[in-house]
Tab-separated table of C-alpha atoms and ligand atoms in Angstrom:
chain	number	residue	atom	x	y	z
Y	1	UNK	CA	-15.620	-63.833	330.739
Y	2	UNK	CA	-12.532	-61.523	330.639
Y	3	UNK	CA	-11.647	-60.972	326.929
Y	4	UNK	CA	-8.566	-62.741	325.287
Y	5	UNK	CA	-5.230	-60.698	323.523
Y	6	UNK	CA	-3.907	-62.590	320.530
Y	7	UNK	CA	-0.817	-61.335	319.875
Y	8	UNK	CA	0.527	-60.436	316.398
Y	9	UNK	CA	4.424	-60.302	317.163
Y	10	UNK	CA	5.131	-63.587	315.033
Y	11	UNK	CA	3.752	-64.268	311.465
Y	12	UNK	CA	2.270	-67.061	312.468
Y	13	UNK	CA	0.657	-65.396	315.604
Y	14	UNK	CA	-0.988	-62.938	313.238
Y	15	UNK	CA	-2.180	-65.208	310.825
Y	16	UNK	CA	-4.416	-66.849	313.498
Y	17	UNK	CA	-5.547	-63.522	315.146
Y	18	UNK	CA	-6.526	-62.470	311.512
Y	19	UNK	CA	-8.558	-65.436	310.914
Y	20	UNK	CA	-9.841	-65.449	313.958
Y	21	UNK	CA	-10.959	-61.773	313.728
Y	22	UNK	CA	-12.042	-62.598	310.743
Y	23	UNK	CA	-14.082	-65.472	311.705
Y	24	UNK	CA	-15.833	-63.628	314.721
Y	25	UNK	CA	-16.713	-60.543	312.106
Y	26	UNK	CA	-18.446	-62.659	309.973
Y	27	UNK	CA	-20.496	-64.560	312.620
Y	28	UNK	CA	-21.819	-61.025	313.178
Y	29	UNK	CA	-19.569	-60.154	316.737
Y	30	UNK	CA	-17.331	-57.349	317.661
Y	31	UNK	CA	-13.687	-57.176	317.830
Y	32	UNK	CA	-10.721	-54.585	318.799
Y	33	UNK	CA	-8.611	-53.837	316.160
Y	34	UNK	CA	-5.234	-52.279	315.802
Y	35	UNK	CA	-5.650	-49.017	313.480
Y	36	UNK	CA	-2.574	-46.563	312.699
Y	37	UNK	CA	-4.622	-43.948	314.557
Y	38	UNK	CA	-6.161	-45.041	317.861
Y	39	UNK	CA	-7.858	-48.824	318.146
Y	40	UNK	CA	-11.327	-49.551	317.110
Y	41	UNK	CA	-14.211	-51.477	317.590
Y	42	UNK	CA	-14.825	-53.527	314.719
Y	43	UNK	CA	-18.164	-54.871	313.412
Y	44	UNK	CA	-19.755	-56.040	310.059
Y	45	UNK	CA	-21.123	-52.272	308.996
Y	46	UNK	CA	-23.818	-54.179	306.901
Y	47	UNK	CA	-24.808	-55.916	309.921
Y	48	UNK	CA	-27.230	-54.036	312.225
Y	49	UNK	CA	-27.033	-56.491	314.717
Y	50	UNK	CA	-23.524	-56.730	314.793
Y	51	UNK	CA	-23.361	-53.042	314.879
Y	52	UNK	CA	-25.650	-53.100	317.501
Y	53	UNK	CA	-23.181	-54.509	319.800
Y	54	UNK	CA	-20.376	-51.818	319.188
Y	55	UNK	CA	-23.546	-49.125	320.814
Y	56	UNK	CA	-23.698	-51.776	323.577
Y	57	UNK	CA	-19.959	-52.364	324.519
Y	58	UNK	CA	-19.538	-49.003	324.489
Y	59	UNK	CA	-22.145	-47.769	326.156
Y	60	UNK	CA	-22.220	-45.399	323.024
Y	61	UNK	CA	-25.810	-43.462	322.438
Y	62	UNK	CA	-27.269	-44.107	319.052
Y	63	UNK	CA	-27.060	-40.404	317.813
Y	64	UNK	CA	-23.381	-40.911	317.772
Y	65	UNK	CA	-22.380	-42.004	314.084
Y	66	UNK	CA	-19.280	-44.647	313.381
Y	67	UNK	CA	-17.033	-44.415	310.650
Y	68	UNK	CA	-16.859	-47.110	307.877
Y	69	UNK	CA	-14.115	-48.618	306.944
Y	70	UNK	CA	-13.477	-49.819	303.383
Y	71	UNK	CA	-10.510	-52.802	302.031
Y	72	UNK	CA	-10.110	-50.074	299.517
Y	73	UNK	CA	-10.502	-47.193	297.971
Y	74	UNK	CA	-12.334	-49.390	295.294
Y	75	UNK	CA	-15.034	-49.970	297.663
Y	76	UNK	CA	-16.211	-46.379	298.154
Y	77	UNK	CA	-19.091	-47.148	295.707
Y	78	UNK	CA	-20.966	-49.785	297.947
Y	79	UNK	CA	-21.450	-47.396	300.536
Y	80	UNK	CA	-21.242	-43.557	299.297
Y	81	UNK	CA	-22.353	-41.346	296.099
Y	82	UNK	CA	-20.024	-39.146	295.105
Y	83	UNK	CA	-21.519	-35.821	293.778
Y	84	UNK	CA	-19.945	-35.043	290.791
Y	85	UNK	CA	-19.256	-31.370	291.599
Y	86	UNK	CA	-16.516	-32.912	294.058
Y	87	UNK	CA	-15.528	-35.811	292.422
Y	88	UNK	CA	-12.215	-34.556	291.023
Y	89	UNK	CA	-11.011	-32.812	294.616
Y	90	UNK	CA	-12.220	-36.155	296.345
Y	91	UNK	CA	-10.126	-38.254	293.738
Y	92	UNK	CA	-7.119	-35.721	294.645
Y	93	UNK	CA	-7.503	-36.606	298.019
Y	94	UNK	CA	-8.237	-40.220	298.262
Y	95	UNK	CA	-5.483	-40.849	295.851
Y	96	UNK	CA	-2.667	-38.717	298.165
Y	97	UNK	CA	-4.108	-39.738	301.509
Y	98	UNK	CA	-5.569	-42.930	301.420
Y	99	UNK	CA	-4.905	-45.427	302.772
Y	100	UNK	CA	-4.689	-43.209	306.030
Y	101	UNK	CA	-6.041	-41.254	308.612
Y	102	UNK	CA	-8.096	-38.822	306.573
Y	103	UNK	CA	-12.242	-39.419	306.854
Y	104	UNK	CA	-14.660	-38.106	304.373
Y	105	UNK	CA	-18.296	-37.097	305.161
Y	106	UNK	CA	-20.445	-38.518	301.695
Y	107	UNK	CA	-23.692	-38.903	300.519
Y	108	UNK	CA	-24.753	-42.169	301.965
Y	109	UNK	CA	-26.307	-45.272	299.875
Y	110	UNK	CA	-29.246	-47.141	300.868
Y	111	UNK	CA	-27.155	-50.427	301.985
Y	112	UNK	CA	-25.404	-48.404	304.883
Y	113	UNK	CA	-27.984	-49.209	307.988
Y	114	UNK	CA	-29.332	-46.477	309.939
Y	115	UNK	CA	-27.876	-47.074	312.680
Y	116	UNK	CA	-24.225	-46.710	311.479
Y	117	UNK	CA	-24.948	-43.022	310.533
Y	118	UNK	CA	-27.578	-42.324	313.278
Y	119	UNK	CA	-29.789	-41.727	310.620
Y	120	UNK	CA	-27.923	-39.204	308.771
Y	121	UNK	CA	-28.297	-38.817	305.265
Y	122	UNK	CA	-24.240	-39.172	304.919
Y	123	UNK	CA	-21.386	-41.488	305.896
Y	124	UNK	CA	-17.944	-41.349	307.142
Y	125	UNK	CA	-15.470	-43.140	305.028
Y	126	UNK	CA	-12.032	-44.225	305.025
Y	127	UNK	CA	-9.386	-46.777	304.557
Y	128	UNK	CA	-7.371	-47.568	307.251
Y	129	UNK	CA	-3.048	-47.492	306.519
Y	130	UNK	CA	-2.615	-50.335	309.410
Y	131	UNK	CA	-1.029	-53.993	308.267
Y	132	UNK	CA	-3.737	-55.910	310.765
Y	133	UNK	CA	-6.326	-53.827	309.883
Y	134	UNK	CA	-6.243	-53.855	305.788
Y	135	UNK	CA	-5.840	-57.474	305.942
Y	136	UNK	CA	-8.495	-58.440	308.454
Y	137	UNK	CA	-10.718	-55.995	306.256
Y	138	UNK	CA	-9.652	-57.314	302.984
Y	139	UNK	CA	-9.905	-60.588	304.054
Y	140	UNK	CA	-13.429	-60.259	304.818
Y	141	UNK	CA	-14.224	-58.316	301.422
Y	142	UNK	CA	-16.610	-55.721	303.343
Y	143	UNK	CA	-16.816	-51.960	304.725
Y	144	UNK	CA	-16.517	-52.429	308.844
Y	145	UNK	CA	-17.483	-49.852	311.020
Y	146	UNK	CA	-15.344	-48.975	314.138
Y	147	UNK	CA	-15.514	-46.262	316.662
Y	148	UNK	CA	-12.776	-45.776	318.943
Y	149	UNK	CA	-12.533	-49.272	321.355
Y	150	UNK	CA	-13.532	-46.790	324.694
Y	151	UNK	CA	-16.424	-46.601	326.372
Y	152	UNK	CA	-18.170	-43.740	325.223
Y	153	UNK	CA	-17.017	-40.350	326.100
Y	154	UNK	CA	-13.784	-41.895	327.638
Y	155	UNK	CA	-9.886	-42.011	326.417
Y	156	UNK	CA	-9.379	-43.230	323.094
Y	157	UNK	CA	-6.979	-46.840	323.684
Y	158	UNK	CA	-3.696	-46.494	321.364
Y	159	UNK	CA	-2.979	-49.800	322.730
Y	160	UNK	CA	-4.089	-53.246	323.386
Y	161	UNK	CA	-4.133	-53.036	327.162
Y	162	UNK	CA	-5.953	-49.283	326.984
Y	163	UNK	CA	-8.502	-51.312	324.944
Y	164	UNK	CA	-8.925	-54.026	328.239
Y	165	UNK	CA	-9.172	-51.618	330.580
Y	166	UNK	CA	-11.829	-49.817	328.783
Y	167	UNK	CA	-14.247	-53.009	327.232
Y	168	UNK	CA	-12.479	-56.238	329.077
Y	169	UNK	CA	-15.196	-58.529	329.535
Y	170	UNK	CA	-17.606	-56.983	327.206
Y	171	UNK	CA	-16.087	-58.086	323.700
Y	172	UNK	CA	-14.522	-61.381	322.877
Y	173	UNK	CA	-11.322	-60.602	320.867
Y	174	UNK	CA	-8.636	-57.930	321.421
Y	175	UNK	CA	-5.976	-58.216	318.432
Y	176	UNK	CA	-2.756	-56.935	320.129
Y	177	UNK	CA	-0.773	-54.900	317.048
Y	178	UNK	CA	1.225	-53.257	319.391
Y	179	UNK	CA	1.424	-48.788	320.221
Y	180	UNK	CA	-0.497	-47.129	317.242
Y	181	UNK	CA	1.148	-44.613	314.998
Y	182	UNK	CA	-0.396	-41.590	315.582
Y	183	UNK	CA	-2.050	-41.824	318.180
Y	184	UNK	CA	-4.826	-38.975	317.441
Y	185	UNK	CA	-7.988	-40.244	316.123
Y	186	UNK	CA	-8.711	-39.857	311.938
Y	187	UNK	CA	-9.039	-35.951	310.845
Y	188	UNK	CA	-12.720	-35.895	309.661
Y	189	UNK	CA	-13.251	-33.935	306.935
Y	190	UNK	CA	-16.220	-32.983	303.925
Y	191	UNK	CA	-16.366	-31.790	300.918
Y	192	UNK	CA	-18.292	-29.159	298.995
Y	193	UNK	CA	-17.792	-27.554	295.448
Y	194	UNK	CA	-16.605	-24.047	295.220
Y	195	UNK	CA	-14.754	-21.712	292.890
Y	196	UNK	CA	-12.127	-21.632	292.030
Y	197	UNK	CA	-11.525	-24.334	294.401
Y	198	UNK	CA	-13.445	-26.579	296.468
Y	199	UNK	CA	-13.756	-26.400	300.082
Y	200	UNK	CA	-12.700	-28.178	302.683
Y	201	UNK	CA	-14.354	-28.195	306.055
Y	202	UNK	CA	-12.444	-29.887	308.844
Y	203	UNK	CA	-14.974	-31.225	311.031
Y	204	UNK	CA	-12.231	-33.399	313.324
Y	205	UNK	CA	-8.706	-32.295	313.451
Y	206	UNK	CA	-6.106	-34.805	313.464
Y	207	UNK	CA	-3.063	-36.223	311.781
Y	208	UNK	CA	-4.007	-35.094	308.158
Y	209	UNK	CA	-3.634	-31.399	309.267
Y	210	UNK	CA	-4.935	-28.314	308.184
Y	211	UNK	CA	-1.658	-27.613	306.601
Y	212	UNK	CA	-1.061	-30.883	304.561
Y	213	UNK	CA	-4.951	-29.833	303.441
Y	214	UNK	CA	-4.705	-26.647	301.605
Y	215	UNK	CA	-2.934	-27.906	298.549
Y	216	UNK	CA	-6.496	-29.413	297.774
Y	217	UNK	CA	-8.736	-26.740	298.815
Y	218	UNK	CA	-10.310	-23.530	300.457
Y	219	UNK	CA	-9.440	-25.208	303.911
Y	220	UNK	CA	-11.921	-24.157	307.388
Y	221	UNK	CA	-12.481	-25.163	310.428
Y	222	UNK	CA	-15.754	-26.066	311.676
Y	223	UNK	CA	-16.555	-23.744	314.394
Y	224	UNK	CA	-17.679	-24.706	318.108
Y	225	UNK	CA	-21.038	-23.582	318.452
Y	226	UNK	CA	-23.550	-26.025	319.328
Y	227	UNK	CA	-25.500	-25.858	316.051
Y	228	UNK	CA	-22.478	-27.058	314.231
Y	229	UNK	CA	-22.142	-29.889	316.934
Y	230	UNK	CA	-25.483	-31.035	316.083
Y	231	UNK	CA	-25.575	-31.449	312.326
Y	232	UNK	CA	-21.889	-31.462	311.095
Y	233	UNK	CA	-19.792	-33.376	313.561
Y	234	UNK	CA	-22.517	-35.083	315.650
Y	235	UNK	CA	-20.259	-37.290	317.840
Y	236	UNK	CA	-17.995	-34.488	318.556
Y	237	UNK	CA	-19.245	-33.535	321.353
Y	238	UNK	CA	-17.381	-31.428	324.678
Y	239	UNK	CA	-17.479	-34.255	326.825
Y	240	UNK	CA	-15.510	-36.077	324.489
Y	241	UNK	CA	-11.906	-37.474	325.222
Y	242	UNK	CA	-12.541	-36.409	329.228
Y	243	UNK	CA	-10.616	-38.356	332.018
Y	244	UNK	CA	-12.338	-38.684	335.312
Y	245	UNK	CA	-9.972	-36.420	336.856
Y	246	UNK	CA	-10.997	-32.671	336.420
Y	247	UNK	CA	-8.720	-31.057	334.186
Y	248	UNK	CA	-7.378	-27.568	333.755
Y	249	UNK	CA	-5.802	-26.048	330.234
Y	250	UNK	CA	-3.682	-23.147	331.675
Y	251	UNK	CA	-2.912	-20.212	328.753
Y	252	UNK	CA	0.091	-19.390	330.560
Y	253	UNK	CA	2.117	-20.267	333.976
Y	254	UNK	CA	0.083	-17.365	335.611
Y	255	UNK	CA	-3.082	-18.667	335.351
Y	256	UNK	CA	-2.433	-21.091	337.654
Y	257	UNK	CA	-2.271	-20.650	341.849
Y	258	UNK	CA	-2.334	-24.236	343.211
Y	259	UNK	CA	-4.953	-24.481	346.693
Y	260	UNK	CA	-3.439	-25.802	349.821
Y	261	UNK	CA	-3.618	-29.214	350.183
Y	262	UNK	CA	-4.738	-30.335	346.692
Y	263	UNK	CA	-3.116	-32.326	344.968
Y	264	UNK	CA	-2.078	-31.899	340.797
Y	265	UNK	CA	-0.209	-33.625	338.403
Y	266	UNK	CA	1.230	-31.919	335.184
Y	267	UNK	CA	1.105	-32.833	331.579
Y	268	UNK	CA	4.077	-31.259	330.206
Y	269	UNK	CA	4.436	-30.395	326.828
Y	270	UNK	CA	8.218	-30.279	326.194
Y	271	UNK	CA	9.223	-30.589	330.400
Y	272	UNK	CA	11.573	-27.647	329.810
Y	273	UNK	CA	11.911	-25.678	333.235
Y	274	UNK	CA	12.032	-22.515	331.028
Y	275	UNK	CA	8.900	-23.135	330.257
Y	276	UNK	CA	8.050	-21.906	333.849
Y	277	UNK	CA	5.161	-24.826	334.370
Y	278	UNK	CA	7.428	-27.312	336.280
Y	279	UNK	CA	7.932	-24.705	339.067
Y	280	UNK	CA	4.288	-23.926	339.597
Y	281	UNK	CA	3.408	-26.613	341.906
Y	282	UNK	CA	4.651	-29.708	344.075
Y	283	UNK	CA	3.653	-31.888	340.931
Y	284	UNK	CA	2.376	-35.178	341.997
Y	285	UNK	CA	3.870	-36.370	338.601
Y	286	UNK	CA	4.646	-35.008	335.738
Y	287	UNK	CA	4.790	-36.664	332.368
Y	288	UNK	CA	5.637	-35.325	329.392
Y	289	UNK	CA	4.424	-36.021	325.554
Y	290	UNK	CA	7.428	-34.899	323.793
Y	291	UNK	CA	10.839	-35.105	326.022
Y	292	UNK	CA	13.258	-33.092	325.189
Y	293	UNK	CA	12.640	-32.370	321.643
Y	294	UNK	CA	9.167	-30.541	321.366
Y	295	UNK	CA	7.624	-32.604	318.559
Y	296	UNK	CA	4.005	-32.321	317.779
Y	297	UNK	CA	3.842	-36.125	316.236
Y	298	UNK	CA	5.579	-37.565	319.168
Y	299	UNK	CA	3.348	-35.622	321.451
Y	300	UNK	CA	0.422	-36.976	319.673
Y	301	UNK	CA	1.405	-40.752	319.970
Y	302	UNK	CA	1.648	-40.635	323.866
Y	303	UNK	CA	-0.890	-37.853	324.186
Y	304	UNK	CA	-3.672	-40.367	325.134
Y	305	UNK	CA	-1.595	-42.697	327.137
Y	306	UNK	CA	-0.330	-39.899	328.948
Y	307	UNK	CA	-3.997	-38.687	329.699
Y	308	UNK	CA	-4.650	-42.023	330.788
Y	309	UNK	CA	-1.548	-42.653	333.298
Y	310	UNK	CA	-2.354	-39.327	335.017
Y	311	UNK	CA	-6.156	-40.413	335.248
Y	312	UNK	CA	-4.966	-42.975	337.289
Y	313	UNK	CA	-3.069	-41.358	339.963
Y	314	UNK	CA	-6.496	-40.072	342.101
Y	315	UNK	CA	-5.233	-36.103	342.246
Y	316	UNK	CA	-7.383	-33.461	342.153
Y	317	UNK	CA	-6.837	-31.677	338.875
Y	318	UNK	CA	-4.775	-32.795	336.077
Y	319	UNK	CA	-2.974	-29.201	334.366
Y	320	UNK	CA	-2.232	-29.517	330.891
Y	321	UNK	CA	0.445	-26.855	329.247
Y	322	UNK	CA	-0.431	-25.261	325.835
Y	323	UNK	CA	1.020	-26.222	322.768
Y	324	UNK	CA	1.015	-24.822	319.476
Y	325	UNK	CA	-1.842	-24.673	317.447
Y	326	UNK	CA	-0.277	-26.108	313.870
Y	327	UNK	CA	-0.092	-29.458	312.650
Y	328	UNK	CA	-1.101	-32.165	315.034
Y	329	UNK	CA	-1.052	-29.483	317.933
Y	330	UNK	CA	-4.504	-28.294	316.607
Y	331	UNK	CA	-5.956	-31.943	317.458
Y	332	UNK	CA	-4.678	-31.704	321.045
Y	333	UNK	CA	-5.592	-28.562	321.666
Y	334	UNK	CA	-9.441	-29.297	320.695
Y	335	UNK	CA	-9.465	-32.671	322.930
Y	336	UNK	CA	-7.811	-30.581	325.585
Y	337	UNK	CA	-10.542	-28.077	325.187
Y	338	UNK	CA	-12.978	-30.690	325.407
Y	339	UNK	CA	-11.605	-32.345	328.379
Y	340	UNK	CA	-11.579	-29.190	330.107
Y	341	UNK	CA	-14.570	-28.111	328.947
Y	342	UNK	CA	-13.342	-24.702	328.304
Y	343	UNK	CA	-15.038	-23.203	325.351
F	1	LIG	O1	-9.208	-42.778	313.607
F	1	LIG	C1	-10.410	-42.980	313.670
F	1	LIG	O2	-11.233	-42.334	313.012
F	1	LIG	C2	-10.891	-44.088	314.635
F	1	LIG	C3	-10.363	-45.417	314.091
F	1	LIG	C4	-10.880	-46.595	314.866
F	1	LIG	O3	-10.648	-45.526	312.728
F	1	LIG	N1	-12.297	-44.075	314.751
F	1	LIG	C5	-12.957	-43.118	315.449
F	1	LIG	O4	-14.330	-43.316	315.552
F	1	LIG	O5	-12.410	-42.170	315.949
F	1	LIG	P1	-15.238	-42.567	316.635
F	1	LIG	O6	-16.538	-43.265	316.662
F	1	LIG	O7	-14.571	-42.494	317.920
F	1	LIG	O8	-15.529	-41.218	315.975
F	1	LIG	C6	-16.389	-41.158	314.886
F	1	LIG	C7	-16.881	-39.774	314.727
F	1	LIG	C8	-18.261	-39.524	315.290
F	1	LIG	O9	-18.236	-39.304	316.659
F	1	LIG	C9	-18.669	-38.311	314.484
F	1	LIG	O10	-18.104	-37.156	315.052
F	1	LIG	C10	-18.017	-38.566	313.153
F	1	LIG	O11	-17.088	-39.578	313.339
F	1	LIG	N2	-18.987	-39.014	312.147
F	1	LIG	C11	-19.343	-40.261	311.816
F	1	LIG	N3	-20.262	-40.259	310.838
F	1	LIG	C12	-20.478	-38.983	310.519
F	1	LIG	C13	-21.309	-38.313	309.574
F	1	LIG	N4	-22.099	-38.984	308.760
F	1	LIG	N5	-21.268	-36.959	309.541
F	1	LIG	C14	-20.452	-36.282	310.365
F	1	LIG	N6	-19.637	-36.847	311.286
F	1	LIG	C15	-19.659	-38.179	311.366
F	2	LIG	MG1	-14.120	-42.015	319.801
């Protein structure tokens, strides 16, 4: 059966995709949500078998972990312990970023089912800033847990048609809330006491950058080695974010000598010819995140639908410029890394 869009344009539109959401949560089914990040994959996260589904839809292995949702901040007692050693940073945080894209890594209580945290002994928390979302969750009065609505190892959806192309047929509700507003999955982050102040270990980048961080902190990055993959960030792993086309991350214009006969599209940063990317090739197409202006949060809300467009086209290699490595540019950068599987 293909899977229906309510829309949410109307009030009246989104009360009944709300209850309706809300209705197929609690009979224990999945649904696709609107987030202000990318959409996810909703299900009861006290529900094994309803979680069980999101695995299935997605085609996601089990030693991939979701991220639970909570109506509020109030919440984060049903499903985490909060060692006291980090209590007052985690307060700091919660009560500056939340609701919004920032997830915490926590001590996990018994309630949370294995398979939400792929047996780990912690869980990823947060509450989610979107107007659907919070009152879908709210609504229903309990944590949900929702990956990314993709098929796993695919292109996250920042919208409601993404989300068909990727599960149509294999859930029965799409809720339609429009573009999301970053664009860039939640920056994943934990927690752990230190003096004189605590620190912070990015295990995701995303919109809550390493910047907006450091007022909270002794801020690091988790580094890419294959250990760290395993225990700290389990889901994040290279394959992640990849389009079926092959794709290249060029350092600079040089790098790149375009083969007879091949054929490449470009994803431009800024699509400035003084750049010297847009002369490198007879482009196929070339689509740019941020036209014009060179904004990082503009390039981050059509970074995945750009990815997705140029997956489309059948060429041979997709060749992504550079962009800085700051704010939201650090996010990008590690998905293009990933896609490219350049290390
Ligand atoms: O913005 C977001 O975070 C979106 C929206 C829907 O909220 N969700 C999302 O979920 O990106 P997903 O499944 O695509 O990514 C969840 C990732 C896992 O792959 C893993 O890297 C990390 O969260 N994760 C989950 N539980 C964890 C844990 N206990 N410890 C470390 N990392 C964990
Ligand atoms: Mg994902």
């Amino acid at each position: 059966m293909p899977t229906p869009i309510l829309p949410t344009d109307l009030p009246p539109l989104m009360h009944q995709a709300v209850e309706e959401a809300v209705r197929l949560l609690r009979a224990g089914e999945v649904v696709a949500l609107p987030t202000e990040t990318v959409y996810g994959l909703a299900a009861d996260a006290l529900n094994p078998a309803a979680v069980a589904k999101i695995f299935e839809a997605k085609e996601r292995p089990t030693f991939d972990p979701l991220i639970v949702h909570l109506p509020d901040k109030k919440h984060l007692d049903t499903v985490a312990e909060v060692p006291e050693d980090i209590q007052k940073t985690l307060n700091k945080l919660t009560e500056r970023f939340w609701p919004g894209p920032l997830t915490i890594v926590l001590p996990k209580k018994a309630c949370v089912p294995d398979l939400v945290t792929a047996g780990l002994p912690t869980v990823a928390v947060r509450v989610s800033n979107h107007g659907i979302f919070k009152r879908v969750v709210q609504e229903l009065g309990k944590p949900i847990a929702a990956p990314s609505a993709n098929r796993f190892g695919s292109i996250s959806p920042t919208s409601a048609n993404a989300v068909l192309a990727e599960l149509d047929g294999r859930i029965p509700l799409i809720v339609d809330g429009g573009a999301c507003l970053h664009g860039l999955e939640s920056t994943i982050i934990k927690i752990e006491p230190g003096t004189p102040k605590a620190l912070i270990t990015i295990l995701r980048p995303g919109p809550i950058t390493l910047e907006d961080l450091k007022l909270y902190g002794k801020v690091q990055r988790v580094t890419r080695t294959v250990v760290d993959e395993a225990t700290e960030a389990p889901g994040q792993l290279a394959s992640h974010y990849a389009p079926r086309t092959p794709l290249r991350l060029l350092s600079r214009p040089s790098d790149f000598i375009p083969e007879v006969g091949k054929r490449y599209a470009l994803m431009s940063y800024r699509g400035e010819e003084k750049d010297g990317y847009l002369d490198l090739a007879e482009w196929e197409q070339v689509m740019v995140l941020s036209p014009g202006n060179g904004k990082l949060p503009e390039a981050a809300v059509r970074f995945f639908y750009v990815l997705r467009e140029l997956d489309k086209l059948g060429v041979d290699e997709i060749v992504a410029e550079p962009m800085h490595e700051h704010g939201m540019g650090a996010a990008m950068m590690d998905k293009l890394r990933r896609a490219s599987k350049k290390w």
